[in-house]
Structures are given as C-alpha cells and as structure tokens.
C-alpha cells in the first residue's frame, strides 16, 4: 500500500482544504520520522499535528493524554471521520475496553489513546513487538514540575526514547513559557526535537474589559448577544458561582455550576451537560477548564479578574476553538485588585518567587485598564509583537484616549488623608463630588476644603483613579477592603504632583456588541437555514448519543448554509466535510437543504 501524502489525508479524512500555520511543517517533520515539540494556543489545531502523521506512517500511533474526557472525545470524533481509534484508561466501560483490546491484538487500530499510567503499567511491553507509527504526548506541560498540572507519571515517558528507537515522538502543549519548554525537552529525553512555536494571536477572539459597575446588567448584555449558544462564566469564588447560576436560571438561562467543592458525581454531571448541550452556560471557578475541548464555546466572561495574563489567556482561549467568532469579556473592580494584592501580601510562596508573582499581577491589572489595543497588550505579555492594532478588541473598536489624572490623583489622595484614612472609597468619592450624605455630614466632612472639589467628574472616573492608585501601590485597602489608606513612600510623589498619572477614558459601562461579521462569507449565511441545519444536527447527534459538535461544527454548518451546495460533490468542497462524513450524512444534508 503506498502511503498517502499528508495533504491527501487532510483533505480526504478531515475534509480540510489546507493546513493551518505551522501544522504543515510539523506534520511533514514527524511524518518523516523526526521528534517535535509543538506549542500552539488552544484551538490552534494541535491534534492534526499528530493525527495526520499517524495516518501517513505505517503502524499504530500511541497518544498519551492525561485527560480521560478528552480522550473519549477525540476517539468519538475520529470514529466519525472513519478512523480506527480506541482508548484505554481507567474509566472505559468494559465492553469498549474489550473491543479496543481486541482491535489492538488484531493490529487493526490507527490510533490508540492511553493514559500514561496505562502505557507504563504493562501495555508498553506489549507494544515493543509492534510497529508503532509514532508517540504523541498531549498536554506535555504535565511533565514539568513548574506547571500547576504536574503529573509525576509523565516523567516515566522518558523511557520511550530508549525502548522505541526510531519511532518519532511529538509533544504538544498550549503552555508557551520558556522554562516549561526546556523542561519538556529534557524530561522526555528529546533534546534534538524540533520546536514549533505558533503565534498566540487568536484573530477570531474579540477581547473586551470593563470596570465592574453593574455586573449583572453587563453579563446580561453579553448573554443577550449569545442567546442559543454556549459559554463560560468564570467567578473568583465557589459561593459566587452558585449565586450567579441561580440568577441566570431565574432569567431562563441553562446555567450549570462547576467548582472543586462539588462531589465527583456532580462534577461528572455538570461536565456531561456542558459537553452535550446546545446552549449551556457553565458558571465556574478556575477549577473548570483543563480537558474541556468543546469547540463551539462562543463566549467567556470573567466576573472576577484572573491573577495573571497567563491564566487570563488560557481561560479566554477556551472560546472559539472552532475558529468562528467568539467573545471574551473581563469585568474588573477595585475588589479584585485589592484581593489579589492582599493574597500576595500573605502568600506562602517562597520569597524568591514573590517579585515574579507581583509582576504578573501588575501585568494583569495593566491589561484590564489599558486604553490601547488589548490583544497587542496581551500578546506582549508572551513576548509576541503584534504588527499594528488588532481590530478585534474593544479599544480598537472604540479608542479611549489617555486622560491626565495627575491632579485628580492628588485630590483623591488628599481626600483619603483628610478624612483620616478610616473610610471606604464610596465615602471618599462622596466627599470629592460634594455629596453631603448623612455620614459625610455626621463626620463634618462637608466642611473640608476639598469637599466638592471633584464634582465635575463622575463616580466612575474617581473609581478608575482609585484603581490606578491601588494598582500602583500608592493606596492600600484595609481589612475587608472597607477602608483606604495611603502607602506613604509610594503616595508622596503623587500627593505632591511630582508623579504623573494617566488613566484611559472610561469605556461605556455596557460594552458595545462585537461586530457579528467575521468574514465575508458570514454575511451570506441564511440564518433560518442555519437553524434548520442545527436542528437536523441535533437529531443526528441524539440518535447516536453524541455531542452535536462531533457531527459538524457550527462553522461547517454556516458554510453549508451560505453556499447551499446541491450535490454531494458540492458538499465535499466544504471544509469539515471529509469522505466518511460525506458518506454518512451527505444524502441527509441534501434533503435538509432542499426542504424549503
Ligand atoms: P487544540 O488541540 O490545539 O486546542 P484542535 O486540534 O482541537 O486544537 O483544533 C481546533 C479546531 O480547529 C478543531 O475544530 C479543528 O477541527 C480545527 N482545525 C484544525 N486544523 C484545521 C485546518 N487545517 N483547517 C480547518 N480547521 C482546522
Ligand atoms: Zn485591538
């Protein structure tokens, strides 16, 4: 049998006309027998980097993955494509495991997904006599002791080099940092591997951030733009996920909760609903994420600010993996900044790590507050330079000039000082704006010289000045964030007007809708037809007990609705329609398309 070329496999099996970015080079390198380390953002298309070589090379490919849900998903997706795939892990149902073991014995598997424990615990000896196409090590950052997902079993994978000489290995991860990268190469004993680093720019992801003013209304506005779609709402605390979900349900949203405090069965149920549902909103703490590769997540909202650009990037990256437009909204407030500073101050982390943690937090605050291109600012955190503004963030859409807040900073710090550093921001702002509330009068603060000095500025403006000063460490919040005080050394130059302060003009409290058009083709999509195709897909998915996105992605259905092919040949031209799916669903689709 003459081996097929990578491009032939890509077109015939996966139905994609061409490789994306670095995929082609990585695929060629591994197909030719080379070792590789592939760093690509979530949604970048890592799977194809080993799946195509697996089908090009003789023998069975072994894919090591730490995530059971992900393995099962990949296997189901590959079977839909007509690829002979199976998985062996601790939660396989017995019948499925027997079937896979039999296929393994017959040598009739193209790809076998295994957990590292399974592979190293016995399976490996059975593979030595076999022809192995390649080893893929997915989520390879798990090998790194520095990462938060460290899996000691991953260390054992180093033995593959000696036990399977000549079999290429490809390690894949979405974690880009240099230390992890070096650690992976060393720990897997693949110093010669070629390293492929993709751009972390995600052009289909619309980024926005806004001060938390009316979080409920702000979230509602976002959800209104995504009525029949799925998304993730991240909260900083478990209790908050429950509150938010309860409110959303009252508004008719299908909200599911996930956090580390749930019982195992509850977690499973929540994940199951998220994976299978058409329009489920997951309200979760950061415990939710790894291993979720639902491709059609249309939005990610943060009701609390993450503590680093890395965390933020990973979390928003869960939206739009299918390449269609997706949206991320970050709401941030004084409380976030204060809480993060507070945690840092009492952190148990070794003293040597504190400066780095502080720098990451500052970078995150800067990212939230920036008035310039947000995508550019985010990528800069990973040493990637964007040429020009991105055109798909809130600041690119509605530029916000920088305002000189040097005098305002002076006034605000003075007001904190004059009121005795015993009051919260609301009180201080009331004094500045000349609002003689009961408390202001009771303390005689309406008689201060600076009472009403900032009446011409909005409360939101004063809040942004306060956040900026807290972000820079000139102001600190007391226990429970109820009171503000000056941090002498840092505050002094601001108080004297020697240190300038700029803040970006405020965004509209409800961020403008992202543009719905993402490509020329999108405007041609017949929405009624698209909805009909989704309804068809839902039935097809239910009949096979699979999540709908495994049948076809939204992007594929959108293209079908836009192009309205009237023959199997026409359908085959659409990206995402490979030969197996064409055979399985083509005729049905043509019927659904012609029914008017
Ligand atoms: P990752 O594992 O890097 O997060 P995936 O491998 O899941 O990303 O791919 C993300 C999405 O991109 C999937 O829906 C996949 O089908 C799609 N995709 C990957 N490569 C291509 C390509 N060359 N052309 C079109 N779509 C692709
Ligand atoms: Zn931008």
Coordinates of C-alpha atoms and ligand atoms in Angstrom, one line a residue:
X1 CA 0.0 0.0 0.0
X2 CA 1.5 3.3 -1.0
X3 CA 1.4 5.8 1.8
X4 CA -0.8 8.8 1.3
X5 CA 0.7 12.3 1.5
X6 CA -0.3 14.5 4.4
X7 CA -2.3 16.8 2.2
X8 CA -4.3 13.9 0.8
X9 CA -5.1 12.6 4.3
X10 CA -6.0 16.1 5.4
X11 CA -8.5 16.5 2.5
X12 CA -9.9 13.0 2.4
X13 CA -10.2 12.2 6.0
X14 CA -10.6 15.6 7.7
X15 CA -12.2 17.5 4.8
X16 CA -9.9 20.5 5.3
X17 CA -8.5 22.1 2.1
X18 CA -5.2 23.1 3.7
X19 CA -3.1 23.1 6.8
X20 CA -3.1 26.0 9.2
X21 CA 0.1 27.9 10.1
X22 CA 2.8 25.6 11.4
X23 CA 0.8 22.4 11.1
X24 CA 2.2 21.6 7.7
X25 CA 5.8 21.8 8.7
X26 CA 5.2 19.9 11.9
X27 CA 3.3 17.2 10.1
X28 CA 6.0 16.8 7.5
X29 CA 8.7 16.7 10.1
X30 CA 7.0 14.0 12.2
X31 CA 5.9 12.0 9.1
X32 CA 9.5 11.9 8.1
X33 CA 10.4 10.4 11.5
X34 CA 11.6 13.5 13.4
X35 CA 10.8 14.4 17.0
X36 CA 8.9 17.5 17.6
X37 CA 7.6 19.8 20.3
X38 CA 4.6 21.8 19.2
X39 CA 3.5 24.9 21.1
X40 CA 0.2 26.2 19.9
X41 CA -2.6 28.1 21.6
X42 CA -5.8 26.3 22.5
X43 CA -7.8 25.9 19.3
X44 CA -4.7 26.3 17.2
X45 CA -5.1 22.8 15.8
X46 CA -2.6 20.7 17.7
X47 CA -4.5 17.4 17.2
X48 CA -3.9 17.3 13.5
X49 CA -0.2 17.6 14.0
X50 CA -0.1 14.0 15.2
X51 CA -3.3 12.6 13.7
X52 CA -2.2 13.2 10.1
X53 CA 1.3 11.7 10.6
X54 CA -0.4 8.8 12.4
X55 CA -2.4 8.0 9.3
X56 CA 0.6 8.6 6.9
X57 CA 3.0 6.4 8.7
X58 CA 2.7 2.6 8.9
X59 CA 1.7 1.1 12.2
X60 CA -0.4 2.2 15.1
X61 CA 0.1 5.6 16.7
X62 CA 0.0 5.9 20.5
X63 CA -1.4 9.1 22.0
X64 CA -0.7 9.7 25.7
X65 CA -3.1 12.0 27.3
X66 CA -3.8 12.7 31.0
X67 CA -7.4 13.7 30.4
X68 CA -10.0 10.9 30.1
X69 CA -12.8 13.1 28.9
X70 CA -10.6 14.5 26.2
X71 CA -9.5 11.0 25.0
X72 CA -13.1 9.8 24.7
X73 CA -14.0 12.9 22.8
X74 CA -11.1 12.6 20.4
X75 CA -11.9 8.9 19.8
X76 CA -15.5 9.7 19.1
X77 CA -14.5 12.5 16.7
X78 CA -12.0 10.2 14.9
X79 CA -14.6 7.4 14.5
X80 CA -16.9 9.9 13.0
X81 CA -14.2 10.5 10.4
X82 CA -13.9 6.8 9.7
X83 CA -10.6 6.5 11.5
X84 CA -10.0 3.3 13.6
X85 CA -9.4 4.8 17.0
X86 CA -9.7 3.5 20.6
X87 CA -8.9 4.4 24.1
X88 CA -7.6 2.6 27.2
X89 CA -8.0 4.2 30.5
X90 CA -9.4 3.6 34.0
X91 CA -12.9 4.7 33.1
X92 CA -13.5 2.8 29.9
X93 CA -16.7 0.8 30.0
X94 CA -15.8 -3.0 30.0
X95 CA -17.3 -3.7 26.6
X96 CA -15.5 -0.7 25.0
X97 CA -12.2 -1.8 26.6
X98 CA -12.6 -5.4 25.4
X99 CA -13.3 -4.1 21.9
X100 CA -10.3 -1.9 21.9
X101 CA -8.1 -4.6 23.3
X102 CA -9.2 -7.0 20.6
X103 CA -8.6 -4.4 17.9
X104 CA -5.2 -3.8 19.4
X105 CA -4.4 -7.6 19.3
X106 CA -5.5 -7.7 15.7
X107 CA -3.4 -4.8 14.8
X108 CA -6.5 -3.0 13.4
X109 CA -6.1 0.3 15.2
X110 CA -4.8 3.5 13.6
X111 CA -4.7 5.5 16.9
X112 CA -4.7 4.3 20.5
X113 CA -5.3 6.9 23.2
X114 CA -3.9 5.9 26.6
X115 CA -3.3 7.4 30.0
X116 CA 0.4 7.5 31.0
X117 CA -0.4 5.0 33.8
X118 CA -1.8 2.5 31.4
X119 CA 1.0 2.8 29.0
X120 CA 3.8 2.5 31.5
X121 CA 2.0 -0.1 33.6
X122 CA 2.3 -3.2 31.3
X123 CA 1.0 -2.0 27.9
X124 CA 4.4 -0.8 26.9
X125 CA 5.9 -4.3 26.9
X126 CA 3.2 -5.5 24.5
X127 CA 3.9 -2.6 22.2
X128 CA 7.6 -3.4 21.8
X129 CA 7.0 -6.2 19.3
X130 CA 4.7 -4.0 17.3
X131 CA 5.1 -1.5 14.6
X132 CA 4.5 1.9 16.1
X133 CA 3.8 4.9 13.9
X134 CA 4.6 7.5 16.5
X135 CA 4.1 8.5 20.1
X136 CA 2.2 11.7 20.7
X137 CA 2.4 13.2 24.2
X138 CA -0.5 15.6 24.6
X139 CA -0.7 18.2 27.3
X140 CA 3.1 17.8 27.6
X141 CA 3.4 20.6 30.1
X142 CA 2.2 18.0 32.6
X143 CA 5.8 16.7 32.6
X144 CA 7.0 20.0 34.1
X145 CA 7.4 20.3 37.8
X146 CA 6.9 24.0 37.5
X147 CA 3.5 23.8 36.0
X148 CA 0.4 23.5 38.1
X149 CA -0.7 20.4 36.2
X150 CA 2.3 18.4 37.1
X151 CA 1.8 14.6 36.7
X152 CA 4.6 12.5 38.1
X153 CA 3.7 9.6 35.7
X154 CA 4.7 11.9 32.8
X155 CA 8.3 11.7 33.9
X156 CA 8.3 7.9 33.2
X157 CA 7.7 8.7 29.5
X158 CA 11.4 9.4 29.1
X159 CA 11.9 5.7 28.6
X160 CA 10.2 5.8 25.2
X161 CA 13.4 7.1 23.7
X162 CA 15.4 4.1 24.5
X163 CA 12.7 1.5 24.2
X164 CA 11.4 2.6 20.8
X165 CA 14.4 3.8 18.9
X166 CA 13.5 5.3 15.6
X167 CA 9.9 5.9 16.5
X168 CA 9.1 9.6 16.3
X169 CA 7.7 11.4 19.3
X170 CA 5.7 14.6 19.2
X171 CA 4.9 16.5 22.4
X172 CA 2.2 19.1 22.3
X173 CA 1.1 21.9 24.7
X174 CA -0.6 25.2 24.8
X175 CA 1.7 26.5 27.5
X176 CA 4.3 28.7 26.0
X177 CA 6.7 29.7 28.7
X178 CA 10.3 29.1 28.1
X179 CA 11.1 27.2 31.3
X180 CA 8.3 24.7 30.7
X181 CA 9.5 24.2 27.2
X182 CA 13.1 23.4 28.2
X183 CA 11.7 21.1 30.9
X184 CA 9.6 19.2 28.5
X185 CA 12.5 18.5 26.1
X186 CA 14.8 17.5 29.0
X187 CA 12.3 15.3 30.8
X188 CA 11.2 13.4 27.7
X189 CA 14.8 12.9 26.6
X190 CA 14.3 14.6 23.3
X191 CA 17.0 17.2 23.1
X192 CA 17.1 17.0 19.3
X193 CA 13.4 17.6 18.8
X194 CA 12.4 20.5 16.5
X195 CA 10.4 23.1 18.3
X196 CA 7.4 24.6 16.6
X197 CA 6.1 27.7 18.2
X198 CA 2.9 29.1 16.8
X199 CA 1.7 32.6 17.2
X200 CA -0.6 33.0 20.1
X201 CA -2.7 35.5 18.3
X202 CA -6.4 34.4 18.0
X203 CA -8.0 36.6 15.4
X204 CA -11.4 35.2 15.9
X205 CA -11.5 36.2 19.6
X206 CA -13.0 39.6 20.4
X207 CA -11.5 40.9 23.7
X208 CA -13.2 43.4 25.9
X209 CA -12.9 44.6 29.5
X210 CA -14.8 47.0 31.6
X211 CA -14.9 48.1 35.2
X212 CA -17.4 46.1 37.2
X213 CA -20.2 48.6 37.6
X214 CA -23.4 46.7 37.2
X215 CA -22.1 43.2 36.7
X216 CA -25.5 41.7 36.4
X217 CA -26.6 44.0 33.6
X218 CA -23.1 43.7 32.0
X219 CA -23.4 40.0 31.9
X220 CA -27.0 40.1 30.7
X221 CA -26.0 42.3 27.8
X222 CA -23.3 39.7 26.8
X223 CA -25.7 36.8 27.1
X224 CA -28.3 38.6 25.0
X225 CA -25.8 38.5 22.2
X226 CA -25.4 34.7 22.6
X227 CA -28.9 33.5 23.1
X228 CA -28.8 30.0 21.7
X229 CA -25.1 29.5 22.4
X230 CA -22.7 28.1 25.0
X231 CA -20.3 30.0 27.1
X232 CA -18.3 30.0 30.3
X233 CA -18.7 32.5 33.2
X234 CA -15.7 32.5 35.5
X235 CA -16.1 33.6 39.1
X236 CA -13.5 34.1 41.8
X237 CA -15.2 32.0 44.5
X238 CA -17.3 28.9 44.7
X239 CA -20.2 30.6 46.5
X240 CA -20.4 33.2 43.8
X241 CA -20.8 30.5 41.1
X242 CA -23.9 29.2 42.8
X243 CA -25.4 32.7 43.2
X244 CA -24.7 33.7 39.6
X245 CA -26.1 30.4 38.3
X246 CA -29.3 30.8 40.4
X247 CA -29.9 34.2 39.0
X248 CA -29.2 33.1 35.4
X249 CA -31.6 30.2 35.8
X250 CA -34.3 32.6 37.0
X251 CA -33.7 34.5 33.8
X252 CA -34.3 31.4 31.7
X253 CA -30.6 30.6 31.0
X254 CA -29.5 27.0 31.1
X255 CA -26.8 27.5 33.7
X256 CA -24.6 24.7 35.1
X257 CA -22.2 25.1 38.1
X258 CA -18.7 23.7 38.4
X259 CA -16.1 24.1 41.1
X260 CA -13.7 22.0 43.1
X261 CA -16.1 21.6 46.0
X262 CA -18.6 19.5 44.1
X263 CA -18.8 15.8 44.6
X264 CA -17.3 13.7 41.9
X265 CA -20.7 12.6 40.5
X266 CA -21.9 16.2 40.5
X267 CA -18.8 17.3 38.5
X268 CA -19.4 14.5 36.0
X269 CA -23.0 15.5 35.6
X270 CA -22.0 19.2 35.1
X271 CA -19.4 18.3 32.5
X272 CA -21.8 15.9 30.7
X273 CA -24.4 18.7 30.4
X274 CA -21.8 21.2 29.2
X275 CA -20.4 18.8 26.6
X276 CA -23.8 17.6 25.3
X277 CA -25.9 20.7 25.5
X278 CA -26.5 23.1 22.7
X279 CA -26.9 26.3 24.8
X280 CA -25.4 25.7 28.2
X281 CA -23.7 28.4 30.2
X282 CA -21.1 27.0 32.6
X283 CA -20.6 29.1 35.7
X284 CA -17.4 28.0 37.2
X285 CA -14.3 28.7 39.2
X286 CA -10.9 28.2 37.6
X287 CA -11.2 24.6 38.6
X288 CA -13.1 24.2 35.3
X289 CA -11.1 24.1 32.1
X290 CA -8.4 21.6 31.5
X291 CA -9.7 19.0 29.3
X292 CA -12.7 20.9 28.0
X293 CA -12.3 20.9 24.3
X294 CA -15.8 21.8 23.3
X295 CA -15.1 23.7 20.2
X296 CA -18.2 25.9 20.0
X297 CA -17.8 27.9 23.2
X298 CA -18.9 31.3 22.0
X299 CA -18.1 33.5 24.9
X300 CA -16.0 33.6 28.1
X301 CA -16.9 36.1 30.8
X302 CA -14.8 36.9 33.9
X303 CA -16.8 38.3 36.7
X304 CA -13.6 38.5 38.7
X305 CA -10.2 39.2 37.4
X306 CA -7.7 36.4 36.9
X307 CA -4.3 36.9 38.7
X308 CA -2.1 36.7 35.7
X309 CA -2.1 37.3 31.9
X310 CA -1.2 33.5 31.5
X311 CA -4.4 32.5 33.4
X312 CA -6.4 35.0 31.5
X313 CA -5.1 33.8 28.2
X314 CA -5.8 30.2 29.0
X315 CA -9.3 30.9 30.1
X316 CA -10.4 33.1 27.3
X317 CA -8.7 30.7 24.9
X318 CA -11.4 28.2 25.6
X319 CA -13.8 30.3 23.5
X320 CA -13.9 29.9 19.7
X321 CA -11.7 26.8 19.3
X322 CA -13.6 26.1 16.1
X323 CA -12.3 29.3 14.6
X324 CA -15.6 31.0 14.4
X325 CA -16.1 34.4 16.1
X326 CA -16.1 34.3 19.9
X327 CA -16.1 36.9 22.6
X328 CA -14.4 37.5 25.9
X329 CA -15.5 40.0 28.5
X330 CA -13.5 40.8 31.6
X331 CA -15.1 42.7 34.4
X332 CA -12.7 44.0 37.0
X333 CA -13.0 46.1 40.1
X334 CA -11.3 47.6 43.0
X335 CA -12.1 44.5 45.0
X336 CA -10.2 42.2 42.6
X337 CA -7.1 44.3 42.7
X338 CA -7.3 44.6 46.4
X339 CA -8.0 40.9 46.9
X340 CA -5.1 39.9 44.7
X341 CA -2.7 42.3 46.5
X342 CA -3.9 41.0 49.8
X343 CA -3.3 37.4 48.8
X344 CA 0.2 38.3 47.6
X345 CA 1.0 40.0 50.8
X346 CA 0.2 36.9 52.8
X347 CA 1.3 34.4 50.2
X348 CA 3.2 31.3 51.3
X349 CA 5.2 31.3 48.1
X350 CA 9.0 31.4 48.6
X351 CA 10.3 34.9 48.8
X352 CA 12.3 34.4 45.6
X353 CA 9.1 34.0 43.7
X354 CA 7.2 37.0 45.0
X355 CA 8.6 39.6 42.6
X356 CA 7.6 37.4 39.7
X357 CA 4.1 36.9 41.1
X358 CA 3.8 40.7 41.7
X359 CA 4.9 41.4 38.2
X360 CA 2.3 39.1 36.8
X361 CA -0.4 40.7 38.8
X362 CA 0.7 44.1 37.7
X363 CA 0.7 43.0 34.1
X364 CA -2.9 41.7 34.6
X365 CA -4.1 44.9 36.1
X366 CA -2.4 46.8 33.2
X367 CA -4.2 44.6 30.7
X368 CA -7.5 45.3 32.3
X369 CA -7.0 49.0 32.5
X370 CA -5.3 49.6 29.2
X371 CA -6.7 52.0 26.7
X372 CA -4.7 50.7 23.8
X373 CA -5.1 47.5 21.7
X374 CA -5.9 44.8 24.2
X375 CA -4.8 41.9 22.0
X376 CA -1.5 43.6 21.5
X377 CA -1.1 44.1 25.2
X378 CA -1.9 40.5 25.9
X379 CA 0.5 39.1 23.3
X380 CA 3.2 41.4 24.6
X381 CA 3.0 39.5 27.9
X382 CA 4.2 36.5 26.0
X383 CA 6.9 38.4 24.1
X384 CA 4.9 38.4 20.9
X385 CA 4.7 41.6 18.9
X386 CA 1.5 42.4 17.0
X387 CA 2.0 44.5 13.9
X388 CA -0.5 47.3 14.4
X389 CA -3.8 47.3 16.2
X390 CA -5.7 44.1 16.1
X391 CA -9.1 45.4 15.1
X392 CA -10.9 42.8 17.2
X393 CA -10.9 44.3 20.7
X394 CA -13.0 46.9 22.5
X395 CA -10.2 49.5 22.4
X396 CA -9.6 49.1 18.7
X397 CA -13.3 49.5 18.0
X398 CA -13.8 52.5 20.3
X399 CA -10.5 54.1 21.1
X400 CA -10.2 55.5 24.5
X401 CA -7.7 58.4 24.9
X402 CA -5.5 58.6 27.9
X403 CA -6.6 61.3 30.4
X404 CA -4.2 63.2 32.6
X405 CA -5.3 62.3 36.1
X406 CA -2.3 63.8 37.9
X407 CA -4.3 66.4 39.7
X408 CA -7.2 64.0 40.3
X409 CA -4.8 61.6 42.0
X410 CA -3.5 64.4 44.2
X411 CA -7.1 65.3 45.1
X412 CA -8.1 61.8 45.8
X413 CA -5.1 61.0 48.0
X414 CA -5.7 64.3 49.9
X415 CA -9.3 63.3 50.5
X416 CA -8.3 60.0 51.9
X417 CA -5.7 61.7 54.1
X418 CA -8.0 64.5 55.3
X419 CA -10.8 62.1 56.2
X420 CA -8.4 60.2 58.5
X421 CA -7.8 57.1 56.4
X422 CA -10.7 55.4 58.0
X423 CA -13.3 55.4 55.2
X424 CA -14.0 53.4 52.1
X425 CA -13.9 54.6 48.5
X426 CA -17.6 55.4 48.4
X427 CA -17.3 57.9 51.2
X428 CA -14.2 59.5 49.8
X429 CA -15.9 59.9 46.4
X430 CA -18.9 61.4 48.0
X431 CA -16.7 64.0 49.7
X432 CA -14.9 64.7 46.4
X433 CA -18.1 65.0 44.5
X434 CA -19.7 67.2 47.2
X435 CA -22.4 64.8 48.1
X436 CA -23.5 65.6 51.6
X437 CA -24.7 62.2 52.7
X438 CA -25.7 61.6 56.2
X439 CA -22.3 60.0 57.0
X440 CA -20.4 62.9 55.3
X441 CA -22.3 65.4 57.4
X442 CA -22.0 63.4 60.6
X443 CA -18.2 63.4 60.3
X444 CA -18.2 67.0 59.3
X445 CA -16.6 66.2 56.0
X446 CA -18.8 68.6 54.2
X447 CA -16.8 71.3 55.9
X448 CA -13.5 70.1 54.4
X449 CA -11.8 72.5 52.0
X450 CA -11.8 69.8 49.3
X451 CA -15.5 69.0 49.7
X452 CA -17.0 69.1 46.2
X453 CA -13.6 69.8 44.6
X454 CA -14.2 67.0 42.1
X455 CA -18.0 67.5 41.5
X456 CA -17.4 67.8 37.8
X457 CA -16.1 64.2 37.5
X458 CA -18.2 61.1 37.6
X459 CA -18.1 58.5 40.3
X460 CA -16.8 56.0 37.7
X461 CA -13.9 58.4 36.9
X462 CA -12.9 58.6 40.5
X463 CA -13.1 54.8 40.8
X464 CA -10.7 54.4 37.9
X465 CA -8.3 56.8 39.5
X466 CA -8.5 54.9 42.8
X467 CA -7.9 51.6 40.9
X468 CA -4.9 53.1 39.2
X469 CA -3.5 54.3 42.5
X470 CA -4.1 50.9 44.2
X471 CA -2.6 49.2 41.2
X472 CA 0.5 51.3 41.6
X473 CA 0.6 50.7 45.4
X474 CA 0.0 54.3 46.4
X475 CA -3.3 53.4 48.1
X476 CA -4.0 50.3 50.1
X477 CA -7.2 48.8 51.3
X478 CA -7.6 47.7 54.9
X479 CA -9.0 44.5 56.3
X480 CA -12.2 43.6 54.5
X481 CA -11.5 46.2 51.8
X482 CA -13.6 48.6 53.8
X483 CA -11.1 51.4 54.3
X484 CA -8.5 53.1 52.2
X485 CA -5.1 54.3 53.5
X486 CA -2.0 55.9 51.9
X487 CA 1.2 54.0 51.4
X488 CA 3.5 56.8 52.4
X489 CA 6.6 56.3 50.3
X490 CA 4.7 55.5 47.1
X491 CA 1.9 58.0 47.7
X492 CA 4.1 61.0 48.4
X493 CA 5.2 61.9 44.9
X494 CA 1.6 61.6 43.7
X495 CA 0.4 63.8 46.6
X496 CA 2.9 66.4 45.6
X497 CA 2.0 66.2 42.0
X498 CA 5.5 65.1 41.1
X499 CA 4.5 61.8 39.7
X500 CA 2.1 61.9 36.7
X501 CA -0.9 59.6 36.5
X502 CA -2.8 58.7 33.3
X503 CA -6.0 56.7 33.1
X504 CA -7.8 55.6 29.9
X505 CA -11.1 57.3 29.3
X506 CA -13.8 55.1 30.6
X507 CA -15.4 52.6 28.3
X508 CA -19.2 52.5 28.0
X509 CA -20.3 50.5 31.1
X510 CA -22.1 48.1 28.8
X511 CA -19.5 47.2 26.2
X512 CA -20.6 47.6 22.7
X513 CA -21.6 44.5 20.8
X514 CA -18.8 42.9 18.9
X515 CA -19.3 43.0 15.2
X516 CA -21.1 39.9 14.2
X517 CA -19.5 39.6 10.9
X518 CA -16.3 37.7 11.0
X519 CA -15.7 37.0 7.4
X520 CA -17.1 37.9 4.0
X521 CA -18.9 34.6 3.8
X522 CA -20.7 35.2 7.1
X523 CA -23.0 37.9 5.7
X524 CA -24.4 35.3 3.2
X525 CA -25.4 32.9 5.9
X526 CA -29.1 32.3 5.7
X527 CA -30.0 32.2 9.4
X528 CA -33.2 30.3 9.0
X529 CA -31.4 27.6 7.0
X530 CA -28.5 27.6 9.5
X531 CA -31.0 27.0 12.3
X532 CA -32.6 24.2 10.3
X533 CA -29.3 22.6 9.8
X534 CA -28.6 22.8 13.6
X535 CA -31.9 21.2 14.3
X536 CA -31.0 18.4 11.9
X537 CA -27.6 18.0 13.6
X538 CA -29.2 17.9 17.0
X539 CA -31.4 14.9 15.8
X540 CA -28.4 13.2 14.3
X541 CA -26.4 13.7 17.5
X542 CA -29.2 12.4 19.7
X543 CA -29.7 9.3 17.6
X544 CA -26.0 8.4 18.2
X545 CA -25.8 9.8 21.7
X546 CA -23.0 12.1 20.8
X547 CA -22.5 15.8 21.4
X548 CA -23.7 17.8 18.3
X549 CA -20.3 19.3 17.6
X550 CA -18.9 15.9 16.8
X551 CA -21.2 15.6 13.8
X552 CA -20.3 19.0 12.3
X553 CA -19.0 22.3 13.8
X554 CA -21.1 25.4 13.6
X555 CA -18.5 26.8 11.2
X556 CA -19.2 24.0 8.8
X557 CA -23.0 24.3 9.0
X558 CA -22.6 28.1 8.4
X559 CA -20.6 27.4 5.3
X560 CA -23.2 25.0 4.1
X561 CA -25.9 27.5 4.8
X562 CA -24.0 30.2 2.9
X563 CA -23.0 28.1 -0.1
X564 CA -26.1 25.8 -0.3
X565 CA -24.4 23.0 -2.2
X566 CA -26.9 20.9 -4.2
X567 CA -24.8 17.8 -4.8
X568 CA -22.5 15.5 -2.9
X569 CA -19.6 16.9 -4.9
X570 CA -20.5 20.4 -3.7
X571 CA -20.8 19.3 -0.1
X572 CA -17.4 17.6 -0.3
X573 CA -15.9 21.0 -1.1
X574 CA -16.9 22.4 2.3
X575 CA -14.3 22.5 5.0
X576 CA -15.1 20.0 7.7
X577 CA -16.8 17.6 5.3
X578 CA -14.4 14.6 4.8
X579 CA -15.2 11.4 3.0
X580 CA -16.6 9.5 5.9
X581 CA -19.0 12.2 7.0
X582 CA -20.0 12.8 3.4
X583 CA -20.9 9.2 3.1
X584 CA -22.7 9.1 6.4
X585 CA -24.6 12.4 6.3
X586 CA -24.3 13.7 2.8
X587 CA -27.7 12.5 1.5
X588 CA -29.5 13.6 4.7
X589 CA -27.9 17.0 4.4
X590 CA -29.0 17.5 0.8
X591 CA -32.6 16.6 1.9
X592 CA -32.4 19.1 4.7
X593 CA -31.0 21.7 2.3
X594 CA -33.7 21.2 -0.3
X595 CA -36.6 21.2 2.1
X596 CA -37.8 24.8 1.9
Ligands
LIG1 P1 -6.0 22.3 20.0 O1 -5.9 20.9 20.4 O2 -4.8 23.0 19.6 O3 -6.7 23.1 21.0 P2 -7.7 21.3 18.0 O4 -6.8 20.3 17.5 O5 -8.8 20.8 18.8 O6 -7.0 22.4 18.7 O7 -8.3 22.1 16.8 C1 -9.1 23.2 17.0 C2 -10.2 23.3 15.9 O8 -9.6 23.7 14.6 C3 -10.8 22.0 15.6 O9 -12.2 22.2 15.5 C4 -10.3 21.5 14.3 O10 -11.2 20.7 13.6 C5 -9.9 22.8 13.6 N1 -8.8 22.7 12.7 C6 -7.6 22.3 13.0 N2 -6.8 22.3 11.9 C7 -7.5 22.8 10.9 C8 -7.3 23.1 9.5 N3 -6.1 22.8 8.9 N4 -8.3 23.5 8.7 C9 -9.5 23.8 9.3 N5 -9.8 23.5 10.6 C10 -8.8 23.0 11.4
LIG2 ZN1 -7.0 45.6 19.4

